[in-house]
Amino acid sequence: MVELKTDTSIDAMYEAGQVVARALTAMREAAGVGVSLLELDEVAHQVLRDAGAGSPFLGYRPSFAPVPFPAVICASVNDAIVHGIPTDYRLRDGDLVSIDFGAELGGWVGDSAISFVVGTPRPADLHLIETAERALAAGIEAAVVGNRIGDIAHAIGTVCRAAGYGIPDGFGGHGIGRRMHEDPPVPNEGRPGRGLPLRHGMALAIEPMLIAGGTDEYHAAADGWTLRTNDGTRAAHAEHTVAITDAGPRILTAR
């Protein structure tokens, strides 16, 4: 069932989204060669504490997971696509890092993700990240009243495929609100004009995930959480929480 949010609820989701935005900005500024993923997790944790917010990630355990998620961020490096568990791994020059983060404030959730390179970037990595961001922008542009979920999916998939990148099969965005994952699912590839109609008050987490090698294949790492590319190529992830409104899409996690 899809819950339509009131304008007041959307405003409250914006407040949660701004906690997310502040944390992602702080982690991007803190990231550097020699900084550990656990240190980035602590940066995010401090932002939550300062805001009086909670983490929808910490302790989360979907059906596929062998253990509850042990951190407040997902930190995925190089060939890790999503769901990376922060460890004492220290970032190296040229690492491609994707950080996914959520916050719960006043009973509402925000969720967003960024990808960036630490130190000296490879041009190919910059193009991969830029394409993920363009795919996200295309998906958001399609998130208007009168369109359908398939229009968002088609917009994202068109950008990704035109650049020659793979799209992890079975993973995409989702509804969001009082819980991190709500209906409806938002695929990263699909046919325009299909799926649920978009209405004022819907809130969606739109999140392209790209595989540089062009295949769609991935596997779960030994930790049961981290998804890695089968071909060993790098991956990028971009995400915003977006409200569908009569005035157009409102990005609740805008930085």
mmCIF file of C-alpha atoms in Angstrom:
data_model
loop_
_atom_site.group_PDB
_atom_site.id
_atom_site.type_symbol
_atom_site.label_atom_id
_atom_site.label_comp_id
_atom_site.label_asym_id
_atom_site.label_seq_id
_atom_site.Cartn_x
_atom_site.Cartn_y
_atom_site.Cartn_z
ATOM 1 C CA MET A 1 0.000 0.000 0.000
ATOM 2 C CA VAL A 2 1.340 3.438 -0.941
ATOM 3 C CA GLU A 3 0.902 6.159 1.688
ATOM 4 C CA LEU A 4 0.310 9.664 0.356
ATOM 5 C CA LYS A 5 2.005 12.209 2.596
ATOM 6 C CA THR A 6 0.427 15.516 3.568
ATOM 7 C CA ASP A 7 2.304 18.726 2.833
ATOM 8 C CA THR A 8 3.091 18.979 6.555
ATOM 9 C CA SER A 9 4.518 15.463 6.516
ATOM 10 C CA ILE A 10 6.650 16.295 3.478
ATOM 11 C CA ASP A 11 8.035 19.292 5.361
ATOM 12 C CA ALA A 12 8.903 16.973 8.259
ATOM 13 C CA MET A 13 10.597 14.566 5.849
ATOM 14 C CA TYR A 14 12.623 17.507 4.557
ATOM 15 C CA GLU A 15 13.972 18.066 8.067
ATOM 16 C CA ALA A 16 15.085 14.434 8.234
ATOM 17 C CA GLY A 17 16.508 14.764 4.744
ATOM 18 C CA GLN A 18 18.609 17.730 5.757
ATOM 19 C CA VAL A 19 20.220 15.684 8.534
ATOM 20 C CA VAL A 20 21.163 13.197 5.825
ATOM 21 C CA ALA A 21 22.519 15.970 3.623
ATOM 22 C CA ARG A 22 24.669 17.374 6.425
ATOM 23 C CA ALA A 23 26.093 13.965 7.252
ATOM 24 C CA LEU A 24 26.992 13.156 3.640
ATOM 25 C CA THR A 25 28.677 16.529 3.262
ATOM 26 C CA ALA A 26 30.626 15.985 6.490
ATOM 27 C CA MET A 27 31.757 12.515 5.411
ATOM 28 C CA ARG A 28 32.834 13.745 1.994
ATOM 29 C CA GLU A 29 34.914 16.450 3.646
ATOM 30 C CA ALA A 30 36.402 14.004 6.162
ATOM 31 C CA ALA A 31 37.287 11.322 3.603
ATOM 32 C CA GLY A 32 40.913 11.200 2.557
ATOM 33 C CA VAL A 33 43.848 8.885 2.089
ATOM 34 C CA GLY A 34 44.433 7.040 5.362
ATOM 35 C CA VAL A 35 40.963 7.661 6.806
ATOM 36 C CA SER A 36 39.151 4.479 7.795
ATOM 37 C CA LEU A 37 35.577 3.585 6.921
ATOM 38 C CA LEU A 38 34.822 3.243 10.631
ATOM 39 C CA GLU A 39 35.985 6.829 11.120
ATOM 40 C CA LEU A 40 33.519 7.964 8.454
ATOM 41 C CA ASP A 41 30.786 6.016 10.227
ATOM 42 C CA GLU A 42 31.612 7.903 13.418
ATOM 43 C CA VAL A 43 31.392 11.235 11.563
ATOM 44 C CA ALA A 44 27.862 10.302 10.477
ATOM 45 C CA HIS A 45 26.981 9.050 13.939
ATOM 46 C CA GLN A 46 27.996 12.396 15.432
ATOM 47 C CA VAL A 47 25.735 14.271 12.987
ATOM 48 C CA LEU A 48 22.842 12.061 14.102
ATOM 49 C CA ARG A 49 23.589 12.737 17.762
ATOM 50 C CA ASP A 50 23.845 16.481 17.202
ATOM 51 C CA ALA A 51 20.465 16.479 15.423
ATOM 52 C CA GLY A 52 18.726 14.226 17.933
ATOM 53 C CA ALA A 53 18.075 11.804 15.080
ATOM 54 C CA GLY A 54 18.158 8.024 14.818
ATOM 55 C CA SER A 55 19.542 5.622 12.244
ATOM 56 C CA PRO A 56 17.266 3.453 10.094
ATOM 57 C CA PHE A 57 20.368 1.483 9.022
ATOM 58 C CA LEU A 58 21.742 0.446 12.409
ATOM 59 C CA GLY A 59 20.232 -2.902 13.382
ATOM 60 C CA TYR A 60 18.263 -3.232 10.141
ATOM 61 C CA ARG A 61 17.857 -6.858 9.093
ATOM 62 C CA PRO A 62 15.943 -7.743 5.916
ATOM 63 C CA SER A 63 15.208 -11.372 5.086
ATOM 64 C CA PHE A 64 18.408 -11.903 3.081
ATOM 65 C CA ALA A 65 20.755 -10.633 5.794
ATOM 66 C CA PRO A 66 22.599 -13.108 8.059
ATOM 67 C CA VAL A 67 23.036 -10.468 10.791
ATOM 68 C CA PRO A 68 21.576 -7.034 11.585
ATOM 69 C CA PHE A 69 23.434 -4.186 9.885
ATOM 70 C CA PRO A 70 26.105 -3.021 12.372
ATOM 71 C CA ALA A 71 26.632 0.623 11.344
ATOM 72 C CA VAL A 72 24.861 3.873 10.456
ATOM 73 C CA ILE A 73 26.363 4.106 6.943
ATOM 74 C CA CYS A 74 26.844 1.762 4.022
ATOM 75 C CA ALA A 75 30.399 2.283 2.740
ATOM 76 C CA SER A 76 31.098 0.566 -0.578
ATOM 77 C CA VAL A 77 34.585 0.845 -2.101
ATOM 78 C CA ASN A 78 35.679 0.202 -5.710
ATOM 79 C CA ASP A 79 33.978 -3.031 -6.900
ATOM 80 C CA ALA A 80 31.433 -2.919 -4.055
ATOM 81 C CA ILE A 81 28.109 -1.682 -5.405
ATOM 82 C CA VAL A 82 26.012 -1.158 -2.267
ATOM 83 C CA HIS A 83 25.524 -2.302 1.337
ATOM 84 C CA GLY A 84 29.210 -2.269 2.270
ATOM 85 C CA ILE A 85 29.814 -2.654 6.010
ATOM 86 C CA PRO A 86 32.270 -0.076 7.399
ATOM 87 C CA THR A 87 35.508 -1.683 8.601
ATOM 88 C CA ASP A 88 38.962 -0.510 9.646
ATOM 89 C CA TYR A 89 39.955 -0.404 5.962
ATOM 90 C CA ARG A 90 41.873 2.829 5.354
ATOM 91 C CA LEU A 91 41.165 4.648 2.138
ATOM 92 C CA ARG A 92 43.870 4.646 -0.527
ATOM 93 C CA ASP A 93 44.695 7.086 -3.287
ATOM 94 C CA GLY A 94 42.257 6.595 -6.155
ATOM 95 C CA ASP A 95 39.605 4.629 -4.247
ATOM 96 C CA LEU A 96 36.047 5.085 -5.506
ATOM 97 C CA VAL A 97 33.765 5.354 -2.484
ATOM 98 C CA SER A 98 29.973 5.171 -2.356
ATOM 99 C CA ILE A 99 28.316 6.225 0.908
ATOM 100 C CA ASP A 100 24.632 5.501 1.571
ATOM 101 C CA PHE A 101 23.094 7.059 4.672
ATOM 102 C CA GLY A 102 19.723 7.526 6.300
ATOM 103 C CA ALA A 103 18.298 9.433 9.249
ATOM 104 C CA GLU A 104 15.061 9.190 11.211
ATOM 105 C CA LEU A 105 13.760 12.390 12.787
ATOM 106 C CA GLY A 106 10.342 12.983 14.296
ATOM 107 C CA GLY A 107 9.035 9.707 12.939
ATOM 108 C CA TRP A 108 10.116 10.377 9.329
ATOM 109 C CA VAL A 109 13.038 9.020 7.312
ATOM 110 C CA GLY A 110 15.422 10.485 4.743
ATOM 111 C CA ASP A 111 17.803 8.417 2.589
ATOM 112 C CA SER A 112 20.526 9.505 0.172
ATOM 113 C CA ALA A 113 23.811 8.347 -1.350
ATOM 114 C CA ILE A 114 26.879 9.859 -2.986
ATOM 115 C CA SER A 115 29.940 8.513 -4.790
ATOM 116 C CA PHE A 116 33.344 10.191 -4.953
ATOM 117 C CA VAL A 117 37.030 9.455 -5.484
ATOM 118 C CA VAL A 118 39.651 9.833 -2.772
ATOM 119 C CA GLY A 119 42.894 11.454 -3.862
ATOM 120 C CA THR A 120 43.883 11.253 -7.522
ATOM 121 C CA PRO A 121 40.873 10.232 -9.662
ATOM 122 C CA ARG A 122 40.835 8.036 -12.736
ATOM 123 C CA PRO A 123 38.979 9.716 -15.611
ATOM 124 C CA ALA A 124 36.906 6.552 -16.039
ATOM 125 C CA ASP A 125 35.761 6.756 -12.422
ATOM 126 C CA LEU A 126 34.775 10.394 -12.764
ATOM 127 C CA HIS A 127 32.720 9.548 -15.847
ATOM 128 C CA LEU A 128 31.031 6.666 -14.008
ATOM 129 C CA ILE A 129 30.089 8.925 -11.087
ATOM 130 C CA GLU A 130 28.934 11.734 -13.380
ATOM 131 C CA THR A 131 26.724 9.284 -15.256
ATOM 132 C CA ALA A 132 25.186 8.031 -12.005
ATOM 133 C CA GLU A 133 24.389 11.625 -11.086
ATOM 134 C CA ARG A 134 22.902 12.317 -14.537
ATOM 135 C CA ALA A 135 20.788 9.172 -14.265
ATOM 136 C CA LEU A 136 19.535 10.334 -10.876
ATOM 137 C CA ALA A 137 18.719 13.777 -12.282
ATOM 138 C CA ALA A 138 16.842 12.176 -15.181
ATOM 139 C CA GLY A 139 14.847 10.010 -12.796
ATOM 140 C CA ILE A 140 13.960 13.001 -10.651
ATOM 141 C CA GLU A 141 12.932 15.014 -13.709
ATOM 142 C CA ALA A 142 10.496 12.231 -14.614
ATOM 143 C CA ALA A 143 9.049 12.148 -11.076
ATOM 144 C CA VAL A 144 6.061 14.359 -11.810
ATOM 145 C CA VAL A 145 2.325 14.044 -11.263
ATOM 146 C CA GLY A 146 0.765 12.296 -14.269
ATOM 147 C CA ASN A 147 3.801 10.158 -15.032
ATOM 148 C CA ARG A 148 4.232 6.588 -13.860
ATOM 149 C CA ILE A 149 6.922 4.618 -12.041
ATOM 150 C CA GLY A 150 7.980 3.215 -15.407
ATOM 151 C CA ASP A 151 8.796 6.716 -16.634
ATOM 152 C CA ILE A 152 11.303 7.141 -13.801
ATOM 153 C CA ALA A 153 12.783 3.708 -14.453
ATOM 154 C CA HIS A 154 13.023 4.346 -18.192
ATOM 155 C CA ALA A 155 14.729 7.720 -17.676
ATOM 156 C CA ILE A 156 17.361 6.193 -15.377
ATOM 157 C CA GLY A 157 17.970 3.134 -17.534
ATOM 158 C CA THR A 158 18.309 5.162 -20.721
ATOM 159 C CA VAL A 159 21.154 7.239 -19.282
ATOM 160 C CA CYS A 160 22.956 4.198 -17.854
ATOM 161 C CA ARG A 161 22.694 2.017 -20.950
ATOM 162 C CA ALA A 162 23.656 4.818 -23.339
ATOM 163 C CA ALA A 163 26.930 5.135 -21.433
ATOM 164 C CA GLY A 164 27.561 1.387 -21.659
ATOM 165 C CA TYR A 165 27.172 0.643 -17.965
ATOM 166 C CA GLY A 166 25.507 -2.274 -16.242
ATOM 167 C CA ILE A 167 22.556 -2.037 -13.847
ATOM 168 C CA PRO A 168 22.452 -4.544 -10.947
ATOM 169 C CA ASP A 169 19.439 -6.741 -11.569
ATOM 170 C CA GLY A 170 16.749 -6.645 -8.905
ATOM 171 C CA PHE A 171 17.992 -3.580 -7.028
ATOM 172 C CA GLY A 172 16.601 -0.066 -7.248
ATOM 173 C CA GLY A 173 14.750 2.626 -5.371
ATOM 174 C CA HIS A 174 11.710 2.457 -3.126
ATOM 175 C CA GLY A 175 8.989 4.338 -1.388
ATOM 176 C CA ILE A 176 9.976 6.019 1.843
ATOM 177 C CA GLY A 177 8.283 7.807 4.720
ATOM 178 C CA ARG A 178 7.741 6.523 8.227
ATOM 179 C CA ARG A 179 9.930 3.557 7.296
ATOM 180 C CA MET A 180 13.063 3.434 5.148
ATOM 181 C CA HIS A 181 11.587 0.932 2.701
ATOM 182 C CA GLU A 182 7.945 1.332 1.685
ATOM 183 C CA ASP A 183 5.921 0.686 -1.441
ATOM 184 C CA PRO A 184 6.286 1.206 -4.326
ATOM 185 C CA PRO A 185 9.529 -0.270 -5.678
ATOM 186 C CA VAL A 186 11.290 2.044 -8.156
ATOM 187 C CA PRO A 187 13.325 0.008 -10.698
ATOM 188 C CA ASN A 188 16.373 1.453 -12.430
ATOM 189 C CA GLU A 189 15.201 0.238 -15.819
ATOM 190 C CA GLY A 190 11.731 -0.127 -17.301
ATOM 191 C CA ARG A 191 9.188 0.815 -19.921
ATOM 192 C CA PRO A 192 7.686 4.306 -20.027
ATOM 193 C CA GLY A 193 3.991 4.681 -19.349
ATOM 194 C CA ARG A 194 3.869 1.552 -17.222
ATOM 195 C CA GLY A 195 3.446 1.012 -13.504
ATOM 196 C CA LEU A 196 1.857 2.965 -10.692
ATOM 197 C CA PRO A 197 0.697 6.517 -11.520
ATOM 198 C CA LEU A 198 2.576 9.246 -9.653
ATOM 199 C CA ARG A 199 0.440 11.380 -7.340
ATOM 200 C CA HIS A 200 0.947 14.403 -5.135
ATOM 201 C CA GLY A 201 2.145 13.208 -1.733
ATOM 202 C CA MET A 202 4.154 10.184 -2.844
ATOM 203 C CA ALA A 203 7.723 10.049 -1.526
ATOM 204 C CA LEU A 204 10.379 8.007 -3.312
ATOM 205 C CA ALA A 205 14.023 7.177 -2.803
ATOM 206 C CA ILE A 206 15.399 7.211 -6.356
ATOM 207 C CA GLU A 207 18.800 5.517 -6.593
ATOM 208 C CA PRO A 208 20.688 4.519 -9.736
ATOM 209 C CA MET A 209 23.483 1.959 -9.290
ATOM 210 C CA LEU A 210 25.957 1.510 -12.149
ATOM 211 C CA ILE A 211 28.540 -1.179 -12.956
ATOM 212 C CA ALA A 212 31.441 0.091 -15.043
ATOM 213 C CA GLY A 213 32.050 -3.168 -16.926
ATOM 214 C CA GLY A 214 28.639 -3.133 -18.574
ATOM 215 C CA THR A 215 27.327 -6.391 -17.125
ATOM 216 C CA ASP A 216 24.445 -6.613 -14.645
ATOM 217 C CA GLU A 217 25.932 -9.428 -12.590
ATOM 218 C CA TYR A 218 26.926 -9.223 -8.943
ATOM 219 C CA HIS A 219 27.355 -11.420 -5.903
ATOM 220 C CA ALA A 220 27.101 -11.099 -2.146
ATOM 221 C CA ALA A 221 30.410 -10.985 -0.285
ATOM 222 C CA ALA A 222 31.222 -13.260 2.639
ATOM 223 C CA ASP A 223 29.726 -10.767 5.108
ATOM 224 C CA GLY A 224 26.290 -11.444 3.579
ATOM 225 C CA TRP A 225 25.647 -7.744 3.022
ATOM 226 C CA THR A 226 28.121 -6.217 0.564
ATOM 227 C CA LEU A 227 27.210 -6.639 -3.107
ATOM 228 C CA ARG A 228 30.209 -6.791 -5.453
ATOM 229 C CA THR A 229 30.487 -6.759 -9.227
ATOM 230 C CA ASN A 230 31.183 -10.180 -10.728
ATOM 231 C CA ASP A 231 33.664 -8.780 -13.243
ATOM 232 C CA GLY A 232 35.634 -6.838 -10.638
ATOM 233 C CA THR A 233 34.962 -3.475 -12.267
ATOM 234 C CA ARG A 234 34.013 -0.435 -10.229
ATOM 235 C CA ALA A 235 30.533 0.718 -9.293
ATOM 236 C CA ALA A 236 28.837 4.009 -8.412
ATOM 237 C CA HIS A 237 25.648 4.867 -6.542
ATOM 238 C CA ALA A 238 23.638 8.094 -6.341
ATOM 239 C CA GLU A 239 20.386 8.653 -4.438
ATOM 240 C CA HIS A 240 17.958 11.306 -3.252
ATOM 241 C CA THR A 241 14.682 11.199 -1.350
ATOM 242 C CA VAL A 242 12.121 12.988 -3.522
ATOM 243 C CA ALA A 243 8.527 14.068 -2.868
ATOM 244 C CA ILE A 244 6.072 14.094 -5.778
ATOM 245 C CA THR A 245 4.130 17.359 -5.654
ATOM 246 C CA ASP A 246 1.772 19.277 -7.911
ATOM 247 C CA ALA A 247 4.526 21.908 -8.208
ATOM 248 C CA GLY A 248 7.079 19.335 -9.386
ATOM 249 C CA PRO A 249 9.576 17.024 -7.675
ATOM 250 C CA ARG A 250 10.926 18.279 -4.342
ATOM 251 C CA ILE A 251 14.366 16.915 -3.398
ATOM 252 C CA LEU A 252 14.188 16.408 0.360
ATOM 253 C CA THR A 253 17.861 15.411 0.754
ATOM 254 C CA ALA A 254 19.276 18.229 -1.394
ATOM 255 C CA ARG A 255 22.762 19.231 -0.301
#
